[in-house]
Amino acid sequence: MGFTEIVKIEDVQLENAILLEGLPGVGNVGKLAATHIIEELNAKKCMEIYSSYFPPQVLIDDDGIVKLVNNELYYHCGEGKT
Protein backbone atom coordinates (compact mmCIF):
# COMPACT_ATOMS: atom_id res chain seq x y z
CA MET A 1 0.00 0.00 0.00
CA GLY A 2 1.29 3.46 -0.90
CA PHE A 3 1.72 6.55 1.19
CA THR A 4 1.17 10.28 0.87
CA GLU A 5 2.68 12.76 3.31
CA ILE A 6 1.79 16.45 3.43
CA VAL A 7 4.29 18.70 5.20
CA LYS A 8 2.80 22.06 6.16
CA ILE A 9 5.56 24.67 6.28
CA GLU A 10 3.36 27.69 6.87
CA ASP A 11 -0.34 27.99 7.72
CA VAL A 12 -1.85 30.32 5.12
CA GLN A 13 -5.42 31.59 4.79
CA LEU A 14 -6.12 32.74 1.22
CA GLU A 15 -9.20 34.42 -0.23
CA ASN A 16 -10.06 34.45 -3.93
CA ALA A 17 -6.88 32.48 -4.62
CA ILE A 18 -5.71 31.43 -8.07
CA LEU A 19 -3.82 28.17 -8.54
CA LEU A 20 -0.98 28.16 -11.05
CA GLU A 21 0.46 24.73 -11.82
CA GLY A 22 3.69 24.00 -13.67
CA LEU A 23 4.24 20.36 -14.56
CA PRO A 24 7.33 18.79 -16.05
CA GLY A 25 6.75 17.66 -19.61
CA VAL A 26 8.34 18.02 -23.01
CA GLY A 27 11.36 20.26 -22.54
CA ASN A 28 10.38 20.81 -18.89
CA VAL A 29 8.75 24.08 -20.03
CA GLY A 30 5.87 24.11 -17.52
CA LYS A 31 8.18 23.47 -14.57
CA LEU A 32 10.67 26.10 -15.75
CA ALA A 33 7.91 28.69 -16.23
CA ALA A 34 6.49 28.02 -12.76
CA THR A 35 9.95 28.25 -11.18
CA HIS A 36 10.55 31.57 -12.95
CA ILE A 37 7.23 32.99 -11.68
CA ILE A 38 7.99 31.81 -8.12
CA GLU A 39 11.38 33.53 -8.23
CA GLU A 40 10.09 36.76 -9.83
CA LEU A 41 7.24 37.12 -7.32
CA ASN A 42 9.43 36.01 -4.41
CA ALA A 43 6.67 33.54 -3.54
CA LYS A 44 6.86 31.67 -0.24
CA LYS A 45 6.69 27.89 0.08
CA CYS A 46 3.82 26.77 2.30
CA MET A 47 3.58 23.03 1.68
CA GLU A 48 5.46 19.96 0.41
CA ILE A 49 3.73 16.78 -0.72
CA TYR A 50 5.51 13.43 -0.84
CA SER A 51 3.89 10.29 -2.22
CA SER A 52 4.80 6.80 -3.33
CA TYR A 53 2.34 7.41 -6.18
CA PHE A 54 4.72 9.96 -7.75
CA PRO A 55 7.21 8.67 -10.34
CA PRO A 56 9.96 6.59 -8.68
CA GLN A 57 12.70 9.22 -8.94
CA VAL A 58 15.08 11.07 -6.66
CA LEU A 59 16.95 14.35 -7.00
CA ILE A 60 20.53 15.03 -5.97
CA ASP A 61 21.09 18.57 -4.69
CA ASP A 62 24.29 20.62 -4.97
CA ASP A 63 25.59 19.13 -1.71
CA GLY A 64 25.14 15.57 -3.02
CA ILE A 65 22.15 14.86 -0.79
CA VAL A 66 19.48 12.59 -2.30
CA LYS A 67 15.88 13.82 -1.97
CA LEU A 68 12.57 12.24 -2.91
CA VAL A 69 10.65 13.81 -5.76
CA ASN A 70 7.89 15.97 -4.29
CA ASN A 71 5.34 18.62 -5.15
CA GLU A 72 5.75 22.06 -3.61
CA LEU A 73 3.05 24.67 -3.09
CA TYR A 74 3.94 28.36 -3.00
CA TYR A 75 1.87 31.48 -2.45
CA HIS A 76 2.18 35.16 -3.18
CA CYS A 77 -0.13 37.88 -1.94
CA GLY A 78 -0.77 40.66 -4.42
CA GLU A 79 -1.05 44.30 -3.42
CA GLY A 80 -3.65 44.68 -0.68
CA LYS A 81 -4.82 41.08 -1.08
CA THR A 82 -4.44 37.86 0.90
mmCIF file of N, CA and C in Angstrom:
data_model
loop_
_atom_site.group_PDB
_atom_site.id
_atom_site.type_symbol
_atom_site.label_atom_id
_atom_site.label_comp_id
_atom_site.label_asym_id
_atom_site.label_seq_id
_atom_site.Cartn_x
_atom_site.Cartn_y
_atom_site.Cartn_z
ATOM 1 N N MET A 1 0.839 -1.179 0.000
ATOM 2 C CA MET A 1 0.000 0.000 0.000
ATOM 3 C C MET A 1 0.885 1.244 0.000
ATOM 4 N N GLY A 2 0.500 2.242 -0.748
ATOM 5 C CA GLY A 2 1.294 3.456 -0.896
ATOM 6 C C GLY A 2 1.092 4.436 0.247
ATOM 7 N N PHE A 3 1.833 5.517 0.174
ATOM 8 C CA PHE A 3 1.718 6.552 1.192
ATOM 9 C C PHE A 3 1.689 7.932 0.540
ATOM 10 N N THR A 4 1.112 8.867 1.238
ATOM 11 C CA THR A 4 1.175 10.279 0.867
ATOM 12 C C THR A 4 1.389 11.058 2.153
ATOM 13 N N GLU A 5 2.387 11.935 2.143
ATOM 14 C CA GLU A 5 2.684 12.758 3.315
ATOM 15 C C GLU A 5 2.635 14.228 2.913
ATOM 16 N N ILE A 6 1.891 15.006 3.673
ATOM 17 C CA ILE A 6 1.786 16.447 3.435
ATOM 18 C C ILE A 6 2.503 17.159 4.573
ATOM 19 N N VAL A 7 3.507 17.949 4.219
ATOM 20 C CA VAL A 7 4.286 18.698 5.204
ATOM 21 C C VAL A 7 3.889 20.166 5.105
ATOM 22 N N LYS A 8 3.222 20.657 6.139
ATOM 23 C CA LYS A 8 2.800 22.062 6.156
ATOM 24 C C LYS A 8 3.957 22.895 6.701
ATOM 25 N N ILE A 9 4.447 23.809 5.892
ATOM 26 C CA ILE A 9 5.557 24.669 6.281
ATOM 27 C C ILE A 9 5.038 25.957 6.912
ATOM 28 N N GLU A 10 3.950 26.456 6.372
ATOM 29 C CA GLU A 10 3.357 27.695 6.872
ATOM 30 C C GLU A 10 1.844 27.592 6.727
ATOM 31 N N ASP A 11 1.126 28.000 7.765
ATOM 32 C CA ASP A 11 -0.335 27.991 7.716
ATOM 33 C C ASP A 11 -0.797 29.282 7.046
ATOM 34 N N VAL A 12 -1.461 29.159 5.913
ATOM 35 C CA VAL A 12 -1.851 30.321 5.121
ATOM 36 C C VAL A 12 -3.357 30.297 4.889
ATOM 37 N N GLN A 13 -4.002 31.439 5.093
ATOM 38 C CA GLN A 13 -5.423 31.595 4.787
ATOM 39 C C GLN A 13 -5.523 32.496 3.561
ATOM 40 N N LEU A 14 -6.024 31.979 2.471
ATOM 41 C CA LEU A 14 -6.115 32.736 1.225
ATOM 42 C C LEU A 14 -7.574 32.955 0.847
ATOM 43 N N GLU A 15 -7.860 34.117 0.270
ATOM 44 C CA GLU A 15 -9.197 34.421 -0.234
ATOM 45 C C GLU A 15 -9.087 34.718 -1.722
ATOM 46 N N ASN A 16 -10.044 34.229 -2.485
ATOM 47 C CA ASN A 16 -10.058 34.449 -3.935
ATOM 48 C C ASN A 16 -8.729 34.061 -4.571
ATOM 49 N N ALA A 17 -8.195 32.935 -4.153
ATOM 50 C CA ALA A 17 -6.883 32.483 -4.623
ATOM 51 C C ALA A 17 -6.960 31.926 -6.040
ATOM 52 N N ILE A 18 -5.852 32.000 -6.730
ATOM 53 C CA ILE A 18 -5.706 31.433 -8.069
ATOM 54 C C ILE A 18 -4.585 30.414 -8.008
ATOM 55 N N LEU A 19 -4.838 29.211 -8.511
ATOM 56 C CA LEU A 19 -3.823 28.166 -8.539
ATOM 57 C C LEU A 19 -3.123 28.184 -9.884
ATOM 58 N N LEU A 20 -1.807 28.239 -9.849
ATOM 59 C CA LEU A 20 -0.985 28.156 -11.050
ATOM 60 C C LEU A 20 -0.141 26.902 -10.918
ATOM 61 N N GLU A 21 -0.235 26.015 -11.891
ATOM 62 C CA GLU A 21 0.457 24.734 -11.817
ATOM 63 C C GLU A 21 1.451 24.628 -12.960
ATOM 64 N N GLY A 22 2.673 24.217 -12.645
ATOM 65 C CA GLY A 22 3.688 23.998 -13.671
ATOM 66 C C GLY A 22 4.187 22.572 -13.583
ATOM 67 N N LEU A 23 3.863 21.775 -14.565
ATOM 68 C CA LEU A 23 4.236 20.364 -14.556
ATOM 69 C C LEU A 23 5.398 20.101 -15.505
ATOM 70 N N PRO A 24 6.261 19.158 -15.121
ATOM 71 C CA PRO A 24 7.328 18.786 -16.048
ATOM 72 C C PRO A 24 6.727 18.044 -17.239
ATOM 73 N N GLY A 25 7.227 18.319 -18.392
ATOM 74 C CA GLY A 25 6.752 17.663 -19.608
ATOM 75 C C GLY A 25 7.813 17.803 -20.677
ATOM 76 N N VAL A 26 7.404 17.884 -21.908
ATOM 77 C CA VAL A 26 8.342 18.017 -23.013
ATOM 78 C C VAL A 26 9.172 19.282 -22.808
ATOM 79 N N GLY A 27 10.464 19.131 -22.718
ATOM 80 C CA GLY A 27 11.358 20.265 -22.538
ATOM 81 C C GLY A 27 11.296 20.888 -21.153
ATOM 82 N N ASN A 28 10.506 20.310 -20.261
ATOM 83 C CA ASN A 28 10.377 20.809 -18.892
ATOM 84 C C ASN A 28 9.867 22.257 -18.839
ATOM 85 N N VAL A 29 9.158 22.678 -19.891
ATOM 86 C CA VAL A 29 8.750 24.079 -20.028
ATOM 87 C C VAL A 29 7.813 24.525 -18.911
ATOM 88 N N GLY A 30 6.816 23.724 -18.572
ATOM 89 C CA GLY A 30 5.871 24.107 -17.521
ATOM 90 C C GLY A 30 6.557 24.297 -16.180
ATOM 91 N N LYS A 31 7.432 23.386 -15.836
ATOM 92 C CA LYS A 31 8.182 23.470 -14.572
ATOM 93 C C LYS A 31 9.087 24.690 -14.565
ATOM 94 N N LEU A 32 9.775 24.941 -15.667
ATOM 95 C CA LEU A 32 10.669 26.099 -15.753
ATOM 96 C C LEU A 32 9.889 27.409 -15.643
ATOM 97 N N ALA A 33 8.733 27.481 -16.296
ATOM 98 C CA ALA A 33 7.907 28.692 -16.231
ATOM 99 C C ALA A 33 7.417 28.931 -14.805
ATOM 100 N N ALA A 34 6.969 27.881 -14.131
ATOM 101 C CA ALA A 34 6.487 28.019 -12.755
ATOM 102 C C ALA A 34 7.623 28.452 -11.830
ATOM 103 N N THR A 35 8.794 27.868 -11.990
ATOM 104 C CA THR A 35 9.954 28.247 -11.181
ATOM 105 C C THR A 35 10.310 29.716 -11.398
ATOM 106 N N HIS A 36 10.251 30.162 -12.634
ATOM 107 C CA HIS A 36 10.545 31.568 -12.945
ATOM 108 C C HIS A 36 9.539 32.496 -12.260
ATOM 109 N N ILE A 37 8.263 32.159 -12.314
ATOM 110 C CA ILE A 37 7.231 32.985 -11.683
ATOM 111 C C ILE A 37 7.426 33.018 -10.166
ATOM 112 N N ILE A 38 7.734 31.874 -9.568
ATOM 113 C CA ILE A 38 7.989 31.805 -8.122
ATOM 114 C C ILE A 38 9.135 32.735 -7.744
ATOM 115 N N GLU A 39 10.215 32.692 -8.525
ATOM 116 C CA GLU A 39 11.378 33.531 -8.234
ATOM 117 C C GLU A 39 11.076 35.013 -8.447
ATOM 118 N N GLU A 40 10.390 35.354 -9.527
ATOM 119 C CA GLU A 40 10.094 36.760 -9.826
ATOM 120 C C GLU A 40 9.155 37.385 -8.793
ATOM 121 N N LEU A 41 8.193 36.612 -8.306
ATOM 122 C CA LEU A 41 7.244 37.123 -7.315
ATOM 123 C C LEU A 41 7.761 36.991 -5.887
ATOM 124 N N ASN A 42 8.899 36.301 -5.739
ATOM 125 C CA ASN A 42 9.432 36.007 -4.409
ATOM 126 C C ASN A 42 8.373 35.287 -3.570
ATOM 127 N N ALA A 43 7.723 34.308 -4.195
ATOM 128 C CA ALA A 43 6.666 33.542 -3.536
ATOM 129 C C ALA A 43 7.250 32.709 -2.400
ATOM 130 N N LYS A 44 6.421 32.420 -1.410
ATOM 131 C CA LYS A 44 6.861 31.668 -0.237
ATOM 132 C C LYS A 44 6.296 30.250 -0.292
ATOM 133 N N LYS A 45 7.137 29.284 0.055
ATOM 134 C CA LYS A 45 6.691 27.885 0.076
ATOM 135 C C LYS A 45 5.846 27.656 1.325
ATOM 136 N N CYS A 46 4.679 27.033 1.153
ATOM 137 C CA CYS A 46 3.816 26.768 2.300
ATOM 138 C C CYS A 46 3.563 25.280 2.525
ATOM 139 N N MET A 47 3.885 24.441 1.532
ATOM 140 C CA MET A 47 3.578 23.025 1.683
ATOM 141 C C MET A 47 4.444 22.176 0.759
ATOM 142 N N GLU A 48 4.791 20.969 1.236
ATOM 143 C CA GLU A 48 5.458 19.964 0.414
ATOM 144 C C GLU A 48 4.626 18.689 0.470
ATOM 145 N N ILE A 49 4.499 18.023 -0.659
ATOM 146 C CA ILE A 49 3.727 16.782 -0.724
ATOM 147 C C ILE A 49 4.642 15.680 -1.237
ATOM 148 N N TYR A 50 4.725 14.596 -0.470
ATOM 149 C CA TYR A 50 5.511 13.426 -0.844
ATOM 150 C C TYR A 50 4.554 12.254 -1.012
ATOM 151 N N SER A 51 4.790 11.415 -2.007
ATOM 152 C CA SER A 51 3.890 10.288 -2.223
ATOM 153 C C SER A 51 4.598 9.167 -2.971
ATOM 154 N N SER A 52 4.274 7.956 -2.598
ATOM 155 C CA SER A 52 4.800 6.798 -3.327
ATOM 156 C C SER A 52 4.104 6.662 -4.678
ATOM 157 N N TYR A 53 3.053 7.446 -4.899
ATOM 158 C CA TYR A 53 2.345 7.412 -6.178
ATOM 159 C C TYR A 53 3.003 8.318 -7.220
ATOM 160 N N PHE A 54 3.958 9.160 -6.798
ATOM 161 C CA PHE A 54 4.721 9.964 -7.746
ATOM 162 C C PHE A 54 5.697 9.052 -8.484
ATOM 163 N N PRO A 55 6.231 9.492 -9.612
ATOM 164 C CA PRO A 55 7.213 8.667 -10.337
ATOM 165 C C PRO A 55 8.380 8.285 -9.421
ATOM 166 N N PRO A 56 8.876 7.060 -9.554
ATOM 167 C CA PRO A 56 9.964 6.590 -8.678
ATOM 168 C C PRO A 56 11.300 7.237 -9.057
ATOM 169 N N GLN A 57 11.487 8.465 -8.621
ATOM 170 C CA GLN A 57 12.699 9.216 -8.942
ATOM 171 C C GLN A 57 13.206 9.917 -7.692
ATOM 172 N N VAL A 58 14.489 10.253 -7.710
ATOM 173 C CA VAL A 58 15.079 11.072 -6.662
ATOM 174 C C VAL A 58 15.854 12.207 -7.319
ATOM 175 N N LEU A 59 16.135 13.230 -6.545
ATOM 176 C CA LEU A 59 16.946 14.352 -6.998
ATOM 177 C C LEU A 59 18.200 14.408 -6.138
ATOM 178 N N ILE A 60 19.296 14.842 -6.716
ATOM 179 C CA ILE A 60 20.531 15.035 -5.965
ATOM 180 C C ILE A 60 20.830 16.531 -5.959
ATOM 181 N N ASP A 61 20.870 17.120 -4.760
ATOM 182 C CA ASP A 61 21.095 18.568 -4.688
ATOM 183 C C ASP A 61 22.580 18.894 -4.839
ATOM 184 N N ASP A 62 22.909 20.175 -4.765
ATOM 185 C CA ASP A 62 24.289 20.622 -4.974
ATOM 186 C C ASP A 62 25.261 20.067 -3.939
ATOM 187 N N ASP A 63 24.746 19.696 -2.764
ATOM 188 C CA ASP A 63 25.592 19.127 -1.713
ATOM 189 C C ASP A 63 25.693 17.607 -1.801
ATOM 190 N N GLY A 64 25.089 17.011 -2.836
ATOM 191 C CA GLY A 64 25.141 15.567 -3.020
ATOM 192 C C GLY A 64 24.131 14.808 -2.184
ATOM 193 N N ILE A 65 23.168 15.506 -1.616
ATOM 194 C CA ILE A 65 22.146 14.860 -0.790
ATOM 195 C C ILE A 65 20.988 14.417 -1.678
ATOM 196 N N VAL A 66 20.570 13.165 -1.505
ATOM 197 C CA VAL A 66 19.482 12.590 -2.296
ATOM 198 C C VAL A 66 18.148 12.949 -1.647
ATOM 199 N N LYS A 67 17.208 13.435 -2.462
ATOM 200 C CA LYS A 67 15.883 13.816 -1.968
ATOM 201 C C LYS A 67 14.810 13.154 -2.822
ATOM 202 N N LEU A 68 13.703 12.785 -2.176
ATOM 203 C CA LEU A 68 12.567 12.236 -2.911
ATOM 204 C C LEU A 68 11.933 13.308 -3.786
ATOM 205 N N VAL A 69 11.418 12.897 -4.927
ATOM 206 C CA VAL A 69 10.651 13.812 -5.764
ATOM 207 C C VAL A 69 9.407 14.215 -4.976
ATOM 208 N N ASN A 70 9.065 15.492 -5.014
ATOM 209 C CA ASN A 70 7.894 15.973 -4.289
ATOM 210 C C ASN A 70 7.225 17.099 -5.062
ATOM 211 N N ASN A 71 6.028 17.433 -4.644
ATOM 212 C CA ASN A 71 5.339 18.620 -5.151
ATOM 213 C C ASN A 71 5.463 19.699 -4.089
ATOM 214 N N GLU A 72 5.633 20.939 -4.531
ATOM 215 C CA GLU A 72 5.752 22.058 -3.610
ATOM 216 C C GLU A 72 4.689 23.095 -3.943
ATOM 217 N N LEU A 73 4.052 23.633 -2.905
ATOM 218 C CA LEU A 73 3.045 24.672 -3.086
ATOM 219 C C LEU A 73 3.600 25.986 -2.553
ATOM 220 N N TYR A 74 3.473 27.027 -3.357
ATOM 221 C CA TYR A 74 3.945 28.364 -3.004
ATOM 222 C C TYR A 74 2.766 29.322 -3.052
ATOM 223 N N TYR A 75 2.904 30.448 -2.367
ATOM 224 C CA TYR A 75 1.873 31.475 -2.449
ATOM 225 C C TYR A 75 2.521 32.848 -2.551
ATOM 226 N N HIS A 76 1.766 33.760 -3.099
ATOM 227 C CA HIS A 76 2.178 35.164 -3.185
ATOM 228 C C HIS A 76 0.934 36.015 -3.016
ATOM 229 N N CYS A 77 1.000 36.978 -2.138
ATOM 230 C CA CYS A 77 -0.130 37.884 -1.936
ATOM 231 C C CYS A 77 0.100 39.140 -2.758
ATOM 232 N N GLY A 78 -0.855 39.452 -3.621
ATOM 233 C CA GLY A 78 -0.771 40.663 -4.424
ATOM 234 C C GLY A 78 -0.992 41.892 -3.555
ATOM 235 N N GLU A 79 -0.895 43.042 -4.146
ATOM 236 C CA GLU A 79 -1.047 44.297 -3.418
ATOM 237 C C GLU A 79 -2.417 44.381 -2.753
ATOM 238 N N GLY A 80 -2.411 44.517 -1.428
ATOM 239 C CA GLY A 80 -3.650 44.679 -0.683
ATOM 240 C C GLY A 80 -4.538 43.455 -0.669
ATOM 241 N N LYS A 81 -4.009 42.290 -1.025
ATOM 242 C CA LYS A 81 -4.825 41.077 -1.081
ATOM 243 C C LYS A 81 -4.163 39.983 -0.263
ATOM 244 N N THR A 82 -4.972 39.008 0.178
ATOM 245 C CA THR A 82 -4.445 37.856 0.899
ATOM 246 C C THR A 82 -4.897 36.594 0.228
#
